[in-house]
Amino acid sequence: MIKISPSLLSVDFTKMGEEIKKIESNVDMLHLDVMDGHFVPNISFGMPVIKAVRGITNITLDTHLMISNPSKYLDEFVKIGSDIITVHAEAPDEILECLKHIKKSGKKAGIAINPDTPNSILDKYAGYFDMVLQMTVFPGFGGQGMIMEAVNKIPEIRKMVGNDIDIEVDGGIYIENVHEVVSKGANVIVSGTGIFGQPDIKKAAVDMRRACESYEVK
Ligand code: DX5
Ligand code: ZN
């Protein structure tokens, strides 16, 4: 089942609440990009913003942690209302322990991998994640171009994890190229510039879902 997860990184933060209200009934989740200026060369937002979002919507909060020591902060993200918590396989930390901790806290656990990280790293974590996040750009910034080498990793990931695990894709995804990822087996579509960066965000979300559905692998 296709799920649409617009990335808040591209929202107009001066009217974040209004913008979320405009699209919450047309999307499945909100993607929250947390960057620490250490694991990635950029700083975004953290707990206060996520807590504020939780205060205005019941939608699934899909939290993408691009931070070096996620284990330190997991309980805080659980407490403020994240529903899915994704940690990077490349982060210097005990990533298996992080996944176990997220699941023990009753939340969904995601494992994120960069475009150049081999799929085989997922074997280490098998059984402890609900979602794989294949980055289709190097993490750190919105508005980058989709990397086809990363897209081409998706069919093998689908084979490895089966159909009960979500495969999320993130970076450079627009209505015009979403078929590339959906036709290869991805089912959770993150889009920042492609949705919150558009003049009519509700239309962009609806059109994105329609574009996905025609290429869905069933
Ligand atoms: C990049 C972030 C993405 C980003 C995607 O590091 O993880 O979620 O917001 O933005 P677009 O869709 O603009 O590439
Ligand atoms: Zn992201």
PDB file of C-alpha atoms and ligand atoms in Angstrom:
ATOM      1  CA  MET A   1       0.000   0.000   0.000  1.00  0.00           C
ATOM      2  CA  ILE A   2       1.337   3.382  -1.025  1.00  0.00           C
ATOM      3  CA  LYS A   3       1.835   5.908   1.760  1.00  0.00           C
ATOM      4  CA  ILE A   4       2.611   9.565   1.160  1.00  0.00           C
ATOM      5  CA  SER A   5       4.893  11.292   3.686  1.00  0.00           C
ATOM      6  CA  PRO A   6       5.543  14.976   2.852  1.00  0.00           C
ATOM      7  CA  SER A   7       8.744  16.339   4.375  1.00  0.00           C
ATOM      8  CA  LEU A   8       8.174  19.321   6.622  1.00  0.00           C
ATOM      9  CA  LEU A   9      11.671  20.576   5.816  1.00  0.00           C
ATOM     10  CA  SER A  10      10.187  22.418   2.818  1.00  0.00           C
ATOM     11  CA  VAL A  11       7.205  23.946   4.633  1.00  0.00           C
ATOM     12  CA  ASP A  12       6.808  27.684   5.095  1.00  0.00           C
ATOM     13  CA  PHE A  13       7.564  27.668   8.843  1.00  0.00           C
ATOM     14  CA  THR A  14       5.753  30.973   9.359  1.00  0.00           C
ATOM     15  CA  LYS A  15       2.485  29.102   8.704  1.00  0.00           C
ATOM     16  CA  MET A  16       3.379  25.527   9.540  1.00  0.00           C
ATOM     17  CA  GLY A  17       0.125  24.760  11.384  1.00  0.00           C
ATOM     18  CA  GLU A  18      -2.097  26.014   8.563  1.00  0.00           C
ATOM     19  CA  GLU A  19      -0.097  24.156   5.925  1.00  0.00           C
ATOM     20  CA  ILE A  20      -0.338  20.868   7.845  1.00  0.00           C
ATOM     21  CA  LYS A  21      -4.109  21.306   8.239  1.00  0.00           C
ATOM     22  CA  LYS A  22      -4.449  21.831   4.484  1.00  0.00           C
ATOM     23  CA  ILE A  23      -3.069  18.401   3.649  1.00  0.00           C
ATOM     24  CA  GLU A  24      -3.425  16.139   6.683  1.00  0.00           C
ATOM     25  CA  SER A  25      -6.469  14.310   5.313  1.00  0.00           C
ATOM     26  CA  ASN A  26      -4.795  13.686   1.957  1.00  0.00           C
ATOM     27  CA  VAL A  27      -1.533  12.186   3.174  1.00  0.00           C
ATOM     28  CA  ASP A  28      -0.602   9.225   5.394  1.00  0.00           C
ATOM     29  CA  MET A  29       2.207  10.653   7.491  1.00  0.00           C
ATOM     30  CA  LEU A  30       4.363  13.700   8.037  1.00  0.00           C
ATOM     31  CA  HIS A  31       8.108  13.242   7.550  1.00  0.00           C
ATOM     32  CA  LEU A  32      10.195  15.089  10.144  1.00  0.00           C
ATOM     33  CA  ASP A  33      13.871  15.578   9.284  1.00  0.00           C
ATOM     34  CA  VAL A  34      16.019  16.007  12.377  1.00  0.00           C
ATOM     35  CA  MET A  35      19.607  17.086  11.535  1.00  0.00           C
ATOM     36  CA  ASP A  36      22.354  17.718  14.065  1.00  0.00           C
ATOM     37  CA  GLY A  37      25.103  19.464  12.060  1.00  0.00           C
ATOM     38  CA  HIS A  38      27.384  16.519  12.876  1.00  0.00           C
ATOM     39  CA  PHE A  39      26.056  13.382  11.186  1.00  0.00           C
ATOM     40  CA  VAL A  40      25.017  15.639   8.292  1.00  0.00           C
ATOM     41  CA  PRO A  41      26.387  19.070   7.345  1.00  0.00           C
ATOM     42  CA  ASN A  42      23.172  20.909   8.184  1.00  0.00           C
ATOM     43  CA  ILE A  43      20.975  21.705  11.190  1.00  0.00           C
ATOM     44  CA  SER A  44      17.185  21.572  10.900  1.00  0.00           C
ATOM     45  CA  PHE A  45      14.823  21.312  13.848  1.00  0.00           C
ATOM     46  CA  GLY A  46      14.288  19.101  16.864  1.00  0.00           C
ATOM     47  CA  MET A  47      11.913  18.263  19.665  1.00  0.00           C
ATOM     48  CA  PRO A  48      10.046  21.595  20.136  1.00  0.00           C
ATOM     49  CA  VAL A  49       8.876  21.607  16.515  1.00  0.00           C
ATOM     50  CA  ILE A  50       7.794  17.952  16.605  1.00  0.00           C
ATOM     51  CA  LYS A  51       5.998  18.509  19.888  1.00  0.00           C
ATOM     52  CA  ALA A  52       4.154  21.478  18.363  1.00  0.00           C
ATOM     53  CA  VAL A  53       3.152  19.394  15.331  1.00  0.00           C
ATOM     54  CA  ARG A  54       1.895  16.608  17.623  1.00  0.00           C
ATOM     55  CA  GLY A  55      -0.218  19.196  19.398  1.00  0.00           C
ATOM     56  CA  ILE A  56      -2.225  20.017  16.275  1.00  0.00           C
ATOM     57  CA  THR A  57      -2.612  16.701  14.453  1.00  0.00           C
ATOM     58  CA  ASN A  58      -3.101  12.977  15.049  1.00  0.00           C
ATOM     59  CA  ILE A  59      -1.384  12.016  11.815  1.00  0.00           C
ATOM     60  CA  THR A  60       1.467   9.469  11.947  1.00  0.00           C
ATOM     61  CA  LEU A  61       4.730  11.284  12.667  1.00  0.00           C
ATOM     62  CA  ASP A  62       7.541   9.739  10.636  1.00  0.00           C
ATOM     63  CA  THR A  63      10.741  10.911  12.323  1.00  0.00           C
ATOM     64  CA  HIS A  64      13.990  10.661  10.341  1.00  0.00           C
ATOM     65  CA  LEU A  65      16.946  11.057  12.688  1.00  0.00           C
ATOM     66  CA  MET A  66      20.051  12.277  10.858  1.00  0.00           C
ATOM     67  CA  ILE A  67      22.002  12.526  14.087  1.00  0.00           C
ATOM     68  CA  SER A  68      25.167  10.932  15.382  1.00  0.00           C
ATOM     69  CA  ASN A  69      24.038   9.461  18.693  1.00  0.00           C
ATOM     70  CA  PRO A  70      20.362   8.619  18.336  1.00  0.00           C
ATOM     71  CA  SER A  71      20.342   6.328  21.406  1.00  0.00           C
ATOM     72  CA  LYS A  72      20.703   9.396  23.651  1.00  0.00           C
ATOM     73  CA  TYR A  73      17.469  10.935  22.413  1.00  0.00           C
ATOM     74  CA  LEU A  74      15.116   8.049  21.581  1.00  0.00           C
ATOM     75  CA  ASP A  75      13.085   8.303  24.793  1.00  0.00           C
ATOM     76  CA  GLU A  76      12.526  11.989  24.165  1.00  0.00           C
ATOM     77  CA  PHE A  77      11.178  11.360  20.647  1.00  0.00           C
ATOM     78  CA  VAL A  78       8.918   8.642  22.021  1.00  0.00           C
ATOM     79  CA  LYS A  79       7.663  11.014  24.705  1.00  0.00           C
ATOM     80  CA  ILE A  80       6.818  13.890  22.357  1.00  0.00           C
ATOM     81  CA  GLY A  81       4.748  11.647  20.095  1.00  0.00           C
ATOM     82  CA  SER A  82       6.815  10.291  17.207  1.00  0.00           C
ATOM     83  CA  ASP A  83       5.151   7.154  15.784  1.00  0.00           C
ATOM     84  CA  ILE A  84       7.935   5.935  13.517  1.00  0.00           C
ATOM     85  CA  ILE A  85      11.547   6.543  14.512  1.00  0.00           C
ATOM     86  CA  THR A  86      14.230   5.940  11.896  1.00  0.00           C
ATOM     87  CA  VAL A  87      17.944   5.773  12.654  1.00  0.00           C
ATOM     88  CA  HIS A  88      20.832   5.680  10.172  1.00  0.00           C
ATOM     89  CA  ALA A  89      22.902   2.512   9.770  1.00  0.00           C
ATOM     90  CA  GLU A  90      25.942   4.796   9.220  1.00  0.00           C
ATOM     91  CA  ALA A  91      25.548   6.674  12.523  1.00  0.00           C
ATOM     92  CA  PRO A  92      28.217   6.018  15.150  1.00  0.00           C
ATOM     93  CA  ASP A  93      26.076   4.260  17.748  1.00  0.00           C
ATOM     94  CA  GLU A  94      24.733   0.820  18.713  1.00  0.00           C
ATOM     95  CA  ILE A  95      22.143   0.815  15.959  1.00  0.00           C
ATOM     96  CA  LEU A  96      20.745  -2.654  16.702  1.00  0.00           C
ATOM     97  CA  GLU A  97      20.157  -1.572  20.303  1.00  0.00           C
ATOM     98  CA  CYS A  98      18.418   1.587  19.050  1.00  0.00           C
ATOM     99  CA  LEU A  99      16.022  -0.458  16.907  1.00  0.00           C
ATOM    100  CA  LYS A 100      15.265  -2.815  19.800  1.00  0.00           C
ATOM    101  CA  HIS A 101      14.649   0.141  22.099  1.00  0.00           C
ATOM    102  CA  ILE A 102      12.269   1.843  19.655  1.00  0.00           C
ATOM    103  CA  LYS A 103      10.234  -1.357  19.282  1.00  0.00           C
ATOM    104  CA  LYS A 104      10.211  -1.996  23.022  1.00  0.00           C
ATOM    105  CA  SER A 105       8.783   1.515  23.429  1.00  0.00           C
ATOM    106  CA  GLY A 106       5.828   0.496  21.262  1.00  0.00           C
ATOM    107  CA  LYS A 107       6.885   2.547  18.220  1.00  0.00           C
ATOM    108  CA  LYS A 108       7.753   1.524  14.678  1.00  0.00           C
ATOM    109  CA  ALA A 109      11.469   1.278  13.961  1.00  0.00           C
ATOM    110  CA  GLY A 110      13.079   2.328  10.696  1.00  0.00           C
ATOM    111  CA  ILE A 111      16.613   1.727   9.439  1.00  0.00           C
ATOM    112  CA  ALA A 112      17.924   4.330   6.982  1.00  0.00           C
ATOM    113  CA  ILE A 113      20.717   3.681   4.497  1.00  0.00           C
ATOM    114  CA  ASN A 114      22.607   6.148   2.339  1.00  0.00           C
ATOM    115  CA  PRO A 115      22.788   5.844  -1.467  1.00  0.00           C
ATOM    116  CA  ASP A 116      26.225   4.166  -1.286  1.00  0.00           C
ATOM    117  CA  THR A 117      25.643   1.876   1.693  1.00  0.00           C
ATOM    118  CA  PRO A 118      25.438  -1.776   0.602  1.00  0.00           C
ATOM    119  CA  ASN A 119      22.050  -3.434   1.047  1.00  0.00           C
ATOM    120  CA  SER A 120      23.762  -6.317   2.829  1.00  0.00           C
ATOM    121  CA  ILE A 121      24.092  -4.140   5.955  1.00  0.00           C
ATOM    122  CA  LEU A 122      20.364  -4.761   6.497  1.00  0.00           C
ATOM    123  CA  ASP A 123      21.067  -8.426   7.335  1.00  0.00           C
ATOM    124  CA  LYS A 124      22.511  -7.313  10.675  1.00  0.00           C
ATOM    125  CA  TYR A 125      19.202  -5.775  11.679  1.00  0.00           C
ATOM    126  CA  ALA A 126      16.729  -8.283  10.212  1.00  0.00           C
ATOM    127  CA  GLY A 127      13.734  -8.818  12.467  1.00  0.00           C
ATOM    128  CA  TYR A 128      14.235  -5.518  14.298  1.00  0.00           C
ATOM    129  CA  PHE A 129      12.857  -3.000  11.819  1.00  0.00           C
ATOM    130  CA  ASP A 130       9.417  -2.241  10.379  1.00  0.00           C
ATOM    131  CA  MET A 131      10.701   0.002   7.597  1.00  0.00           C
ATOM    132  CA  VAL A 132      13.806   0.502   5.466  1.00  0.00           C
ATOM    133  CA  LEU A 133      14.502   4.086   4.402  1.00  0.00           C
ATOM    134  CA  GLN A 134      16.558   4.047   1.228  1.00  0.00           C
ATOM    135  CA  MET A 135      17.957   7.561   0.791  1.00  0.00           C
ATOM    136  CA  THR A 136      17.763   8.652  -2.840  1.00  0.00           C
ATOM    137  CA  VAL A 137      20.061  11.633  -2.118  1.00  0.00           C
ATOM    138  CA  PHE A 138      22.851  12.040   0.419  1.00  0.00           C
ATOM    139  CA  PRO A 139      21.115  13.282   3.555  1.00  0.00           C
ATOM    140  CA  GLY A 140      21.405  16.887   4.679  1.00  0.00           C
ATOM    141  CA  PHE A 141      19.463  19.090   2.303  1.00  0.00           C
ATOM    142  CA  GLY A 142      16.119  19.298   0.540  1.00  0.00           C
ATOM    143  CA  GLY A 143      15.934  20.075  -3.157  1.00  0.00           C
ATOM    144  CA  GLN A 144      18.702  17.753  -4.395  1.00  0.00           C
ATOM    145  CA  GLY A 145      18.467  15.550  -7.496  1.00  0.00           C
ATOM    146  CA  MET A 146      17.472  11.879  -7.235  1.00  0.00           C
ATOM    147  CA  ILE A 147      20.443   9.482  -7.461  1.00  0.00           C
ATOM    148  CA  MET A 148      19.592   6.605  -9.813  1.00  0.00           C
ATOM    149  CA  GLU A 149      22.201   4.236  -8.311  1.00  0.00           C
ATOM    150  CA  ALA A 150      20.242   4.467  -5.056  1.00  0.00           C
ATOM    151  CA  VAL A 151      16.924   3.898  -6.821  1.00  0.00           C
ATOM    152  CA  ASN A 152      18.364   0.780  -8.442  1.00  0.00           C
ATOM    153  CA  LYS A 153      19.000  -0.763  -4.995  1.00  0.00           C
ATOM    154  CA  ILE A 154      15.270  -0.973  -4.260  1.00  0.00           C
ATOM    155  CA  PRO A 155      14.349  -4.263  -6.037  1.00  0.00           C
ATOM    156  CA  GLU A 156      17.016  -6.154  -4.075  1.00  0.00           C
ATOM    157  CA  ILE A 157      15.846  -4.598  -0.796  1.00  0.00           C
ATOM    158  CA  ARG A 158      12.281  -5.653  -1.601  1.00  0.00           C
ATOM    159  CA  LYS A 159      13.505  -9.194  -2.216  1.00  0.00           C
ATOM    160  CA  MET A 160      15.428  -9.173   1.066  1.00  0.00           C
ATOM    161  CA  VAL A 161      12.677  -7.829   3.328  1.00  0.00           C
ATOM    162  CA  GLY A 162       9.527  -9.267   1.748  1.00  0.00           C
ATOM    163  CA  ASN A 163       6.179  -7.537   1.417  1.00  0.00           C
ATOM    164  CA  ASP A 164       5.363  -6.901   5.071  1.00  0.00           C
ATOM    165  CA  ILE A 165       8.130  -4.340   5.580  1.00  0.00           C
ATOM    166  CA  ASP A 166       7.717  -0.798   4.296  1.00  0.00           C
ATOM    167  CA  ILE A 167      10.342   0.599   1.949  1.00  0.00           C
ATOM    168  CA  GLU A 168      10.532   4.368   2.197  1.00  0.00           C
ATOM    169  CA  VAL A 169      12.383   6.526  -0.307  1.00  0.00           C
ATOM    170  CA  ASP A 170      13.564  10.040   0.414  1.00  0.00           C
ATOM    171  CA  GLY A 171      15.216  12.703  -1.702  1.00  0.00           C
ATOM    172  CA  GLY A 172      14.555  14.348  -5.045  1.00  0.00           C
ATOM    173  CA  ILE A 173      11.120  12.768  -5.524  1.00  0.00           C
ATOM    174  CA  TYR A 174       8.544  14.624  -7.632  1.00  0.00           C
ATOM    175  CA  ILE A 175       5.353  13.676  -9.476  1.00  0.00           C
ATOM    176  CA  GLU A 176       7.425  13.465 -12.663  1.00  0.00           C
ATOM    177  CA  ASN A 177       9.869  10.825 -11.384  1.00  0.00           C
ATOM    178  CA  VAL A 178       7.970   9.004  -8.618  1.00  0.00           C
ATOM    179  CA  HIS A 179       7.318   6.095 -11.042  1.00  0.00           C
ATOM    180  CA  GLU A 180      11.050   5.288 -10.858  1.00  0.00           C
ATOM    181  CA  VAL A 181      10.824   4.350  -7.170  1.00  0.00           C
ATOM    182  CA  VAL A 182       7.291   2.947  -7.025  1.00  0.00           C
ATOM    183  CA  SER A 183       7.787   0.609  -9.993  1.00  0.00           C
ATOM    184  CA  LYS A 184      10.876  -0.818  -8.250  1.00  0.00           C
ATOM    185  CA  GLY A 185       8.997  -1.662  -5.054  1.00  0.00           C
ATOM    186  CA  ALA A 186       9.111   1.391  -2.756  1.00  0.00           C
ATOM    187  CA  ASN A 187       5.805   2.089  -0.980  1.00  0.00           C
ATOM    188  CA  VAL A 188       6.436   5.045   1.360  1.00  0.00           C
ATOM    189  CA  ILE A 189       7.100   8.193  -0.615  1.00  0.00           C
ATOM    190  CA  VAL A 190       8.781  11.184   1.018  1.00  0.00           C
ATOM    191  CA  SER A 191       8.642  14.453  -0.859  1.00  0.00           C
ATOM    192  CA  GLY A 192       9.609  17.871   0.453  1.00  0.00           C
ATOM    193  CA  THR A 193      10.050  20.279  -2.431  1.00  0.00           C
ATOM    194  CA  GLY A 194       7.606  18.160  -4.480  1.00  0.00           C
ATOM    195  CA  ILE A 195       4.743  18.791  -2.000  1.00  0.00           C
ATOM    196  CA  PHE A 196       5.367  21.529   0.610  1.00  0.00           C
ATOM    197  CA  GLY A 197       7.449  23.430  -1.931  1.00  0.00           C
ATOM    198  CA  GLN A 198       4.558  23.659  -4.418  1.00  0.00           C
ATOM    199  CA  PRO A 199       2.143  26.590  -4.747  1.00  0.00           C
ATOM    200  CA  ASP A 200      -0.910  24.342  -4.134  1.00  0.00           C
ATOM    201  CA  ILE A 201       0.251  21.796  -1.567  1.00  0.00           C
ATOM    202  CA  LYS A 202      -3.050  19.936  -1.332  1.00  0.00           C
ATOM    203  CA  LYS A 203      -3.177  19.440  -5.093  1.00  0.00           C
ATOM    204  CA  ALA A 204       0.474  18.361  -5.060  1.00  0.00           C
ATOM    205  CA  ALA A 205      -0.281  15.701  -2.404  1.00  0.00           C
ATOM    206  CA  VAL A 206      -3.355  14.382  -4.249  1.00  0.00           C
ATOM    207  CA  ASP A 207      -1.523  14.322  -7.589  1.00  0.00           C
ATOM    208  CA  MET A 208       1.451  12.558  -5.997  1.00  0.00           C
ATOM    209  CA  ARG A 209      -0.773   9.754  -4.728  1.00  0.00           C
ATOM    210  CA  ARG A 210      -2.492   9.421  -8.095  1.00  0.00           C
ATOM    211  CA  ALA A 211       0.882   9.242  -9.861  1.00  0.00           C
ATOM    212  CA  CYS A 212       2.025   6.514  -7.423  1.00  0.00           C
ATOM    213  CA  GLU A 213      -1.083   4.397  -7.743  1.00  0.00           C
ATOM    214  CA  SER A 214      -0.686   3.930 -11.457  1.00  0.00           C
ATOM    215  CA  TYR A 215       2.805   2.419 -10.994  1.00  0.00           C
ATOM    216  CA  GLU A 216       2.218   0.462  -7.777  1.00  0.00           C
ATOM    217  CA  VAL A 217       3.648  -3.060  -7.664  1.00  0.00           C
ATOM    218  CA  LYS A 218       0.914  -5.348  -6.325  1.00  0.00           C
TER     219      LYS A 218
HETATM  220  C1  DX5 B   1      17.196  15.106   3.080  1.00  0.00           C
HETATM  221  C2  DX5 B   1      15.954  14.816   3.886  1.00  0.00           C
HETATM  222  C3  DX5 B   1      14.737  14.773   3.064  1.00  0.00           C
HETATM  223  C4  DX5 B   1      14.381  16.076   2.384  1.00  0.00           C
HETATM  224  C5  DX5 B   1      13.759  15.711   1.082  1.00  0.00           C
HETATM  225  O1  DX5 B   1      18.297  14.921   3.861  1.00  0.00           O
HETATM  226  O2  DX5 B   1      16.063  13.573   4.558  1.00  0.00           O
HETATM  227  O3  DX5 B   1      13.602  14.258   3.769  1.00  0.00           O
HETATM  228  O4  DX5 B   1      13.508  16.886   3.104  1.00  0.00           O
HETATM  229  O5  DX5 B   1      13.539  16.871   0.389  1.00  0.00           O
HETATM  230  P1  DX5 B   1      13.285  16.879  -1.178  1.00  0.00           P
HETATM  231  O6  DX5 B   1      12.021  16.088  -1.407  1.00  0.00           O
HETATM  232  O7  DX5 B   1      13.153  18.325  -1.463  1.00  0.00           O
HETATM  233  O8  DX5 B   1      14.471  16.223  -1.832  1.00  0.00           O
HETATM  234 ZN    ZN B   2      14.192  12.644   5.401  1.00  0.00          ZN
END
